């Protein structure tokens, strides 16, 4: 991705929801020569930031929309399962001549596959209420007639948000559950995959829905053990899930109710994206550098 060659020079991105992934994306896209304005629900002392808070009816004014070419939404569904951006800004976005709109969704929409691989070709089968809401938001974006591309993401980690922080903050729970796997993705690969698709838009077949996941779904305990090994510390003795579950919050429990391997074949084989961190081992080494 050379700066000079990038077709993303001088584009204007509005990024809704500048949390972990949105912020990473904004920084990278600016390095490529684009403008990136980012939303948050509270006012920030940053000229590139604007306030968007649907619950309190705070909508960005026109100057933020002038010249916008690309929109990326990283905002989760509202409590009723609707998309907060579309609820307030759909006609505004439709009035702009947008080249592209991206939406960060979750692989939770696939539900429980009992450890089997799942791809974009599989019909979503959300198990959790929050995943049903997410699927509803995906449908709202698809029905918006905007040039939408949806990215389904598994557990996101990266520098500043990884098992290392959980260990440091004493938030680690070492739980073992037979045959249970999770898929994950390093935040840099979310950004880089999206940029790869945008930079090669004219030569790649367009896909409305794309999974961004690494190559190696695995158990949580493997990841925790690896972090302890890298830190040169002993991992606490694992607690079996049936024992541990009574102390878990309902949301934490719900993550253990789903067991799936998310395929990245479409992104990495068909479309040719090369992962920066193809497994947690590579990704966690990067996190450790920034730890
Ligand atoms: N974390 C994961 O492992 C994971 C996995 C799969 C998918 N996802 C989804 O992928 C997206 C990006 O994930 P992330 O972890 O990078 O997100 P994040 O750090 O939690 O950031 C989410 C952003 O959305 C904004 N937001 C939340 N509710 C909003 C509302 N009602 N109105 C306006 N803004 C709102 C937040 O604003 P403030 O800055 O004002 O708080 C924040 O900037 C999210 O939709 C997330 O649910 C996450």
mmCIF file of C-alpha atoms and ligand atoms in Angstrom:
data_model
loop_
_atom_site.group_PDB
_atom_site.id
_atom_site.type_symbol
_atom_site.label_atom_id
_atom_site.label_comp_id
_atom_site.label_asym_id
_atom_site.label_seq_id
_atom_site.Cartn_x
_atom_site.Cartn_y
_atom_site.Cartn_z
ATOM 1 C CA UNK A 1 0.000 0.000 0.000
ATOM 2 C CA UNK A 2 2.190 2.828 -1.155
ATOM 3 C CA UNK A 3 1.025 6.309 -0.361
ATOM 4 C CA UNK A 4 1.659 7.631 -3.860
ATOM 5 C CA UNK A 5 -0.129 4.778 -5.608
ATOM 6 C CA UNK A 6 -3.190 4.729 -3.366
ATOM 7 C CA UNK A 7 -6.470 5.608 -5.053
ATOM 8 C CA UNK A 8 -7.584 6.715 -1.603
ATOM 9 C CA UNK A 9 -5.645 9.999 -1.703
ATOM 10 C CA UNK A 10 -7.901 13.016 -1.160
ATOM 11 C CA UNK A 11 -11.002 11.016 -0.269
ATOM 12 C CA UNK A 12 -13.121 12.121 2.663
ATOM 13 C CA UNK A 13 -14.198 9.466 5.177
ATOM 14 C CA UNK A 14 -16.827 9.884 7.874
ATOM 15 C CA UNK A 15 -16.247 7.250 10.517
ATOM 16 C CA UNK A 16 -19.130 6.707 12.895
ATOM 17 C CA UNK A 17 -18.126 5.200 16.236
ATOM 18 C CA UNK A 18 -14.473 5.930 16.767
ATOM 19 C CA UNK A 19 -13.698 3.221 19.285
ATOM 20 C CA UNK A 20 -10.974 0.600 18.965
ATOM 21 C CA UNK A 21 -11.430 -0.367 15.301
ATOM 22 C CA UNK A 22 -12.702 3.010 14.048
ATOM 23 C CA UNK A 23 -9.732 4.834 15.536
ATOM 24 C CA UNK A 24 -7.237 2.365 14.062
ATOM 25 C CA UNK A 25 -8.855 2.722 10.648
ATOM 26 C CA UNK A 26 -8.931 6.532 10.829
ATOM 27 C CA UNK A 27 -5.219 6.753 11.613
ATOM 28 C CA UNK A 28 -4.270 4.487 8.722
ATOM 29 C CA UNK A 29 -6.506 6.106 6.143
ATOM 30 C CA UNK A 30 -5.086 9.528 7.024
ATOM 31 C CA UNK A 31 -1.592 8.191 6.374
ATOM 32 C CA UNK A 32 -2.765 7.279 2.876
ATOM 33 C CA UNK A 33 -3.764 10.880 2.224
ATOM 34 C CA UNK A 34 -7.484 10.841 2.982
ATOM 35 C CA UNK A 35 -9.390 13.014 5.407
ATOM 36 C CA UNK A 36 -11.056 11.062 8.210
ATOM 37 C CA UNK A 37 -13.606 12.681 10.508
ATOM 38 C CA UNK A 38 -14.662 10.555 13.441
ATOM 39 C CA UNK A 39 -17.740 10.542 15.630
ATOM 40 C CA UNK A 40 -18.101 10.104 19.328
ATOM 41 C CA UNK A 41 -20.974 10.668 21.747
ATOM 42 C CA UNK A 42 -19.005 13.201 23.773
ATOM 43 C CA UNK A 43 -17.226 16.310 22.601
ATOM 44 C CA UNK A 44 -13.500 15.876 22.012
ATOM 45 C CA UNK A 45 -10.812 18.486 21.737
ATOM 46 C CA UNK A 46 -9.969 17.375 18.211
ATOM 47 C CA UNK A 47 -10.896 19.210 14.979
ATOM 48 C CA UNK A 48 -11.322 15.836 13.225
ATOM 49 C CA UNK A 49 -13.919 14.694 15.709
ATOM 50 C CA UNK A 50 -17.650 15.455 15.712
ATOM 51 C CA UNK A 51 -20.467 14.526 18.036
ATOM 52 C CA UNK A 52 -23.094 12.035 16.954
ATOM 53 C CA UNK A 53 -25.472 10.931 19.671
ATOM 54 C CA UNK A 54 -28.809 9.688 18.455
ATOM 55 C CA UNK A 55 -30.187 9.112 21.938
ATOM 56 C CA UNK A 56 -29.736 12.805 22.741
ATOM 57 C CA UNK A 57 -30.559 13.928 19.222
ATOM 58 C CA UNK A 58 -27.148 15.445 18.513
ATOM 59 C CA UNK A 59 -26.595 15.263 14.760
ATOM 60 C CA UNK A 60 -23.490 16.574 12.974
ATOM 61 C CA UNK A 61 -24.044 19.731 10.968
ATOM 62 C CA UNK A 62 -23.760 20.058 7.177
ATOM 63 C CA UNK A 63 -20.095 21.075 7.086
ATOM 64 C CA UNK A 64 -19.056 17.570 8.157
ATOM 65 C CA UNK A 65 -20.939 16.025 5.214
ATOM 66 C CA UNK A 66 -19.608 18.356 2.518
ATOM 67 C CA UNK A 67 -17.452 16.406 0.062
ATOM 68 C CA UNK A 68 -17.783 13.062 1.869
ATOM 69 C CA UNK A 69 -16.931 10.133 -0.441
ATOM 70 C CA UNK A 70 -16.797 7.206 2.023
ATOM 71 C CA UNK A 71 -18.595 6.267 5.246
ATOM 72 C CA UNK A 72 -17.619 3.578 7.743
ATOM 73 C CA UNK A 73 -19.944 2.689 10.605
ATOM 74 C CA UNK A 74 -18.562 0.921 13.673
ATOM 75 C CA UNK A 75 -21.675 1.641 15.764
ATOM 76 C CA UNK A 76 -23.595 -1.309 17.270
ATOM 77 C CA UNK A 77 -27.396 -1.664 17.072
ATOM 78 C CA UNK A 78 -29.575 0.370 19.433
ATOM 79 C CA UNK A 79 -31.524 -1.409 22.170
ATOM 80 C CA UNK A 80 -34.453 -2.043 19.835
ATOM 81 C CA UNK A 81 -32.245 -3.592 17.164
ATOM 82 C CA UNK A 82 -32.180 -0.642 14.782
ATOM 83 C CA UNK A 83 -29.169 1.041 13.326
ATOM 84 C CA UNK A 84 -28.545 4.390 15.043
ATOM 85 C CA UNK A 85 -26.968 5.963 11.937
ATOM 86 C CA UNK A 86 -29.703 4.965 9.510
ATOM 87 C CA UNK A 87 -32.399 5.959 11.966
ATOM 88 C CA UNK A 88 -31.288 9.571 11.858
ATOM 89 C CA UNK A 89 -29.106 10.069 8.830
ATOM 90 C CA UNK A 90 -30.388 7.723 6.126
ATOM 91 C CA UNK A 91 -31.759 10.405 3.798
ATOM 92 C CA UNK A 92 -28.748 12.634 4.440
ATOM 93 C CA UNK A 93 -26.396 9.799 3.410
ATOM 94 C CA UNK A 94 -28.586 8.972 0.401
ATOM 95 C CA UNK A 95 -28.312 12.599 -0.746
ATOM 96 C CA UNK A 96 -24.495 12.410 -0.912
ATOM 97 C CA UNK A 97 -22.791 10.843 -3.921
ATOM 98 C CA UNK A 98 -21.064 8.208 -1.828
ATOM 99 C CA UNK A 99 -18.567 5.892 -3.472
ATOM 100 C CA UNK A 100 -18.677 3.356 -0.657
ATOM 101 C CA UNK A 101 -20.225 2.651 2.748
ATOM 102 C CA UNK A 102 -18.742 0.072 5.114
ATOM 103 C CA UNK A 103 -20.446 -1.492 8.124
ATOM 104 C CA UNK A 104 -18.682 -3.476 10.852
ATOM 105 C CA UNK A 105 -20.927 -6.359 11.885
ATOM 106 C CA UNK A 106 -20.251 -9.555 13.810
ATOM 107 C CA UNK A 107 -19.901 -13.241 13.063
ATOM 108 C CA UNK A 108 -22.410 -13.700 15.901
ATOM 109 C CA UNK A 109 -25.081 -13.584 13.173
ATOM 110 C CA UNK A 110 -24.052 -17.153 12.191
ATOM 111 C CA UNK A 111 -25.055 -18.498 15.628
ATOM 112 C CA UNK A 112 -23.760 -21.815 16.938
ATOM 113 C CA UNK A 113 -22.186 -24.128 14.347
ATOM 114 C CA UNK A 114 -20.994 -26.660 16.944
ATOM 115 C CA UNK A 115 -17.363 -26.089 15.980
ATOM 116 C CA UNK A 116 -17.946 -26.378 12.205
ATOM 117 C CA UNK A 117 -16.562 -23.895 9.699
ATOM 118 C CA UNK A 118 -18.979 -21.211 8.580
ATOM 119 C CA UNK A 119 -18.748 -18.884 5.588
ATOM 120 C CA UNK A 120 -20.705 -16.070 3.961
ATOM 121 C CA UNK A 121 -22.531 -18.737 1.945
ATOM 122 C CA UNK A 122 -24.185 -20.067 5.113
ATOM 123 C CA UNK A 123 -27.514 -18.631 6.094
ATOM 124 C CA UNK A 124 -27.291 -16.564 9.288
ATOM 125 C CA UNK A 125 -28.877 -18.286 12.256
ATOM 126 C CA UNK A 126 -28.437 -15.919 15.199
ATOM 127 C CA UNK A 127 -28.804 -17.511 18.603
ATOM 128 C CA UNK A 128 -28.433 -14.482 20.850
ATOM 129 C CA UNK A 129 -30.828 -11.572 20.928
ATOM 130 C CA UNK A 130 -27.953 -9.143 20.285
ATOM 131 C CA UNK A 131 -27.053 -11.101 17.129
ATOM 132 C CA UNK A 132 -30.663 -10.992 15.922
ATOM 133 C CA UNK A 133 -30.498 -7.212 16.353
ATOM 134 C CA UNK A 134 -27.240 -7.140 14.414
ATOM 135 C CA UNK A 135 -28.747 -9.113 11.555
ATOM 136 C CA UNK A 136 -31.620 -6.673 11.496
ATOM 137 C CA UNK A 137 -29.135 -3.784 11.175
ATOM 138 C CA UNK A 138 -27.329 -5.568 8.339
ATOM 139 C CA UNK A 139 -30.701 -5.830 6.578
ATOM 140 C CA UNK A 140 -31.420 -2.154 7.184
ATOM 141 C CA UNK A 141 -28.094 -1.226 5.574
ATOM 142 C CA UNK A 142 -28.720 -3.536 2.613
ATOM 143 C CA UNK A 143 -32.185 -2.066 2.127
ATOM 144 C CA UNK A 144 -30.845 1.509 2.301
ATOM 145 C CA UNK A 145 -29.743 1.440 -1.358
ATOM 146 C CA UNK A 146 -26.416 2.880 -0.290
ATOM 147 C CA UNK A 147 -23.254 1.284 -1.784
ATOM 148 C CA UNK A 148 -22.881 -0.853 1.345
ATOM 149 C CA UNK A 149 -20.297 -3.510 2.110
ATOM 150 C CA UNK A 150 -20.668 -5.462 5.368
ATOM 151 C CA UNK A 151 -17.735 -6.940 7.289
ATOM 152 C CA UNK A 152 -18.498 -9.737 9.729
ATOM 153 C CA UNK A 153 -15.948 -9.809 12.530
ATOM 154 C CA UNK A 154 -15.123 -12.323 15.267
ATOM 155 C CA UNK A 155 -13.394 -11.284 18.547
ATOM 156 C CA UNK A 156 -11.279 -8.186 17.915
ATOM 157 C CA UNK A 157 -7.924 -7.805 19.632
ATOM 158 C CA UNK A 158 -4.852 -5.667 19.164
ATOM 159 C CA UNK A 159 -2.383 -3.457 21.007
ATOM 160 C CA UNK A 160 -4.058 -2.151 24.157
ATOM 161 C CA UNK A 161 -6.909 -4.683 23.992
ATOM 162 C CA UNK A 162 -5.694 -8.229 24.354
ATOM 163 C CA UNK A 163 -5.212 -11.057 26.824
ATOM 164 C CA UNK A 164 -2.125 -9.222 28.124
ATOM 165 C CA UNK A 165 -4.327 -6.423 29.470
ATOM 166 C CA UNK A 166 -6.679 -8.981 31.020
ATOM 167 C CA UNK A 167 -3.716 -10.588 32.797
ATOM 168 C CA UNK A 168 -2.309 -7.235 33.913
ATOM 169 C CA UNK A 169 -5.675 -6.023 35.225
ATOM 170 C CA UNK A 170 -6.400 -9.266 37.030
ATOM 171 C CA UNK A 171 -9.411 -9.874 34.794
ATOM 172 C CA UNK A 172 -8.244 -13.206 33.473
ATOM 173 C CA UNK A 173 -10.396 -16.298 33.900
ATOM 174 C CA UNK A 174 -8.757 -19.493 32.760
ATOM 175 C CA UNK A 175 -11.701 -21.633 31.724
ATOM 176 C CA UNK A 176 -11.538 -24.943 29.940
ATOM 177 C CA UNK A 177 -14.372 -26.344 27.868
ATOM 178 C CA UNK A 178 -13.797 -29.382 25.677
ATOM 179 C CA UNK A 179 -13.751 -28.807 21.913
ATOM 180 C CA UNK A 180 -14.691 -25.137 22.305
ATOM 181 C CA UNK A 181 -13.069 -22.743 19.833
ATOM 182 C CA UNK A 182 -13.285 -19.024 19.115
ATOM 183 C CA UNK A 183 -12.305 -17.104 16.012
ATOM 184 C CA UNK A 184 -10.505 -13.787 16.244
ATOM 185 C CA UNK A 185 -9.014 -10.952 14.239
ATOM 186 C CA UNK A 186 -6.251 -8.440 14.881
ATOM 187 C CA UNK A 187 -7.493 -4.863 14.516
ATOM 188 C CA UNK A 188 -4.765 -4.090 11.936
ATOM 189 C CA UNK A 189 -6.175 -6.782 9.656
ATOM 190 C CA UNK A 190 -9.647 -5.226 9.787
ATOM 191 C CA UNK A 191 -8.205 -1.930 8.590
ATOM 192 C CA UNK A 192 -5.801 -3.432 6.068
ATOM 193 C CA UNK A 193 -8.375 -5.785 4.567
ATOM 194 C CA UNK A 194 -10.847 -2.939 4.054
ATOM 195 C CA UNK A 195 -8.171 -0.725 2.523
ATOM 196 C CA UNK A 196 -7.047 -3.595 0.273
ATOM 197 C CA UNK A 197 -10.615 -4.040 -0.981
ATOM 198 C CA UNK A 198 -11.039 -0.307 -1.554
ATOM 199 C CA UNK A 199 -7.719 0.100 -3.326
ATOM 200 C CA UNK A 200 -8.472 -2.833 -5.619
ATOM 201 C CA UNK A 201 -12.163 -2.137 -6.043
ATOM 202 C CA UNK A 202 -12.018 -1.920 -9.811
ATOM 203 C CA UNK A 203 -10.274 -5.219 -10.316
ATOM 204 C CA UNK A 204 -11.963 -7.362 -7.650
ATOM 205 C CA UNK A 205 -15.432 -8.811 -7.818
ATOM 206 C CA UNK A 206 -17.686 -6.928 -5.405
ATOM 207 C CA UNK A 207 -19.075 -8.899 -2.459
ATOM 208 C CA UNK A 208 -21.720 -7.376 -0.229
ATOM 209 C CA UNK A 209 -20.770 -9.440 2.846
ATOM 210 C CA UNK A 210 -17.238 -10.472 3.789
ATOM 211 C CA UNK A 211 -15.849 -12.217 6.875
ATOM 212 C CA UNK A 212 -12.589 -10.837 8.227
ATOM 213 C CA UNK A 213 -11.090 -13.515 10.478
ATOM 214 C CA UNK A 214 -7.657 -15.052 10.919
ATOM 215 C CA UNK A 215 -6.614 -18.546 9.813
ATOM 216 C CA UNK A 216 -6.594 -20.288 13.176
ATOM 217 C CA UNK A 217 -9.667 -20.467 15.360
ATOM 218 C CA UNK A 218 -8.651 -22.087 18.624
ATOM 219 C CA UNK A 219 -9.558 -22.498 22.268
ATOM 220 C CA UNK A 220 -9.297 -19.525 24.593
ATOM 221 C CA UNK A 221 -7.037 -21.467 26.915
ATOM 222 C CA UNK A 222 -4.434 -21.907 24.153
ATOM 223 C CA UNK A 223 -4.285 -18.140 23.734
ATOM 224 C CA UNK A 224 -4.025 -17.519 27.471
ATOM 225 C CA UNK A 225 -1.304 -20.137 27.858
ATOM 226 C CA UNK A 226 0.639 -18.528 25.006
ATOM 227 C CA UNK A 227 0.446 -15.103 26.676
ATOM 228 C CA UNK A 228 1.662 -16.469 30.002
ATOM 229 C CA UNK A 229 4.514 -18.208 28.178
ATOM 230 C CA UNK A 230 5.514 -14.975 26.429
ATOM 231 C CA UNK A 231 5.445 -13.164 29.777
ATOM 232 C CA UNK A 232 7.470 -15.943 31.408
ATOM 233 C CA UNK A 233 4.752 -16.473 34.031
ATOM 234 C CA UNK A 234 2.818 -19.533 35.169
ATOM 235 C CA UNK A 235 -0.777 -19.754 34.046
ATOM 236 C CA UNK A 236 -3.298 -20.231 36.893
ATOM 237 C CA UNK A 237 -4.934 -23.640 37.061
ATOM 238 C CA UNK A 238 -7.883 -23.856 34.632
ATOM 239 C CA UNK A 239 -11.439 -24.079 35.949
ATOM 240 C CA UNK A 240 -13.813 -26.280 33.999
ATOM 241 C CA UNK A 241 -16.613 -24.356 32.325
ATOM 242 C CA UNK A 242 -19.452 -26.006 34.263
ATOM 243 C CA UNK A 243 -17.787 -24.824 37.496
ATOM 244 C CA UNK A 244 -16.824 -21.373 36.228
ATOM 245 C CA UNK A 245 -20.145 -20.557 34.641
ATOM 246 C CA UNK A 246 -21.980 -19.661 37.851
ATOM 247 C CA UNK A 247 -19.620 -16.724 38.362
ATOM 248 C CA UNK A 248 -19.868 -15.465 34.784
ATOM 249 C CA UNK A 249 -22.129 -12.574 33.782
ATOM 250 C CA UNK A 250 -24.983 -13.528 31.402
ATOM 251 C CA UNK A 251 -23.126 -11.858 28.532
ATOM 252 C CA UNK A 252 -19.885 -13.719 29.294
ATOM 253 C CA UNK A 253 -21.838 -16.981 29.523
ATOM 254 C CA UNK A 254 -23.495 -16.311 26.191
ATOM 255 C CA UNK A 255 -20.131 -16.224 24.383
ATOM 256 C CA UNK A 256 -19.469 -19.788 25.549
ATOM 257 C CA UNK A 257 -22.806 -20.935 24.108
ATOM 258 C CA UNK A 258 -21.495 -20.529 20.571
ATOM 259 C CA UNK A 259 -18.751 -22.586 19.014
ATOM 260 C CA UNK A 260 -17.742 -21.836 15.434
ATOM 261 C CA UNK A 261 -14.821 -21.587 13.063
ATOM 262 C CA UNK A 262 -15.181 -18.584 10.800
ATOM 263 C CA UNK A 263 -13.843 -19.053 7.287
ATOM 264 C CA UNK A 264 -11.814 -16.313 5.589
ATOM 265 C CA UNK A 265 -11.672 -18.119 2.242
ATOM 266 C CA UNK A 266 -13.589 -15.427 0.414
ATOM 267 C CA UNK A 267 -11.308 -12.624 1.614
ATOM 268 C CA UNK A 268 -7.987 -14.439 1.568
ATOM 269 C CA UNK A 269 -8.334 -17.052 -1.179
ATOM 270 C CA UNK A 270 -10.842 -15.613 -3.657
ATOM 271 C CA UNK A 271 -10.036 -11.933 -3.200
ATOM 272 C CA UNK A 272 -6.345 -12.339 -2.429
ATOM 273 C CA UNK A 273 -5.951 -10.405 0.836
ATOM 274 C CA UNK A 274 -2.819 -11.439 2.782
ATOM 275 C CA UNK A 275 -3.329 -11.388 6.531
ATOM 276 C CA UNK A 276 -0.761 -9.466 8.568
ATOM 277 C CA UNK A 277 -1.421 -11.699 11.579
ATOM 278 C CA UNK A 278 -2.630 -15.080 10.379
ATOM 279 C CA UNK A 279 -2.869 -16.503 13.890
ATOM 280 C CA UNK A 280 -3.067 -15.278 17.465
ATOM 281 C CA UNK A 281 0.626 -16.143 17.884
ATOM 282 C CA UNK A 282 1.748 -13.507 15.400
ATOM 283 C CA UNK A 283 -0.862 -11.019 16.571
ATOM 284 C CA UNK A 284 -0.014 -11.364 20.246
ATOM 285 C CA UNK A 285 3.671 -10.854 19.602
ATOM 286 C CA UNK A 286 2.697 -7.519 18.061
ATOM 287 C CA UNK A 287 0.559 -6.706 21.113
ATOM 288 C CA UNK A 288 3.463 -7.526 23.397
ATOM 289 C CA UNK A 289 5.650 -4.968 21.618
ATOM 290 C CA UNK A 290 3.139 -2.298 22.636
ATOM 291 C CA UNK A 291 2.388 -3.716 26.066
HETATM 292 N N1 LIG B 1 -15.106 -5.999 20.201
HETATM 293 C C1 LIG B 1 -15.286 -7.130 19.535
HETATM 294 O O1 LIG B 1 -14.645 -8.165 19.808
HETATM 295 C C2 LIG B 1 -16.261 -7.152 18.368
HETATM 296 C C3 LIG B 1 -16.412 -8.344 17.648
HETATM 297 C C4 LIG B 1 -17.237 -8.352 16.536
HETATM 298 C C5 LIG B 1 -17.916 -7.204 16.168
HETATM 299 N N2 LIG B 1 -17.794 -6.058 16.920
HETATM 300 C C6 LIG B 1 -18.528 -4.865 16.461
HETATM 301 O O2 LIG B 1 -17.686 -4.183 15.551
HETATM 302 C C7 LIG B 1 -17.833 -2.758 15.744
HETATM 303 C C8 LIG B 1 -16.487 -2.174 16.146
HETATM 304 O O3 LIG B 1 -16.043 -2.832 17.321
HETATM 305 P P1 LIG B 1 -15.055 -2.109 18.347
HETATM 306 O O4 LIG B 1 -14.786 -3.114 19.409
HETATM 307 O O5 LIG B 1 -13.968 -1.469 17.616
HETATM 308 O O6 LIG B 1 -16.044 -0.995 18.914
HETATM 309 P P2 LIG B 1 -15.893 -0.057 20.208
HETATM 310 O O7 LIG B 1 -14.467 0.136 20.574
HETATM 311 O O8 LIG B 1 -16.812 -0.582 21.250
HETATM 312 O O9 LIG B 1 -16.479 1.311 19.648
HETATM 313 C C9 LIG B 1 -17.825 1.458 19.293
HETATM 314 C C10 LIG B 1 -18.080 2.896 18.945
HETATM 315 O O10 LIG B 1 -19.471 3.049 18.680
HETATM 316 C C11 LIG B 1 -19.941 4.210 19.331
HETATM 317 N N3 LIG B 1 -21.340 4.009 19.719
HETATM 318 C C12 LIG B 1 -21.844 2.986 20.443
HETATM 319 N N4 LIG B 1 -23.181 3.122 20.567
HETATM 320 C C13 LIG B 1 -23.505 4.271 19.915
HETATM 321 C C14 LIG B 1 -24.720 4.956 19.694
HETATM 322 N N5 LIG B 1 -25.882 4.482 20.163
HETATM 323 N N6 LIG B 1 -24.687 6.103 18.997
HETATM 324 C C15 LIG B 1 -23.523 6.590 18.514
HETATM 325 N N7 LIG B 1 -22.333 5.981 18.686
HETATM 326 C C16 LIG B 1 -22.323 4.827 19.379
HETATM 327 C C17 LIG B 1 -19.046 4.403 20.538
HETATM 328 O O11 LIG B 1 -19.062 5.784 20.827
HETATM 329 P P3 LIG B 1 -18.346 6.467 22.106
HETATM 330 O O12 LIG B 1 -16.918 6.628 21.642
HETATM 331 O O13 LIG B 1 -19.032 7.727 22.293
HETATM 332 O O14 LIG B 1 -18.494 5.497 23.219
HETATM 333 C C18 LIG B 1 -17.705 3.886 20.035
HETATM 334 O O15 LIG B 1 -16.975 4.939 19.431
HETATM 335 C C19 LIG B 1 -18.907 -2.570 16.802
HETATM 336 O O16 LIG B 1 -20.156 -2.442 16.177
HETATM 337 C C20 LIG B 1 -18.845 -3.882 17.572
HETATM 338 O O17 LIG B 1 -20.077 -4.181 18.201
HETATM 339 C C21 LIG B 1 -16.965 -6.022 17.996
#
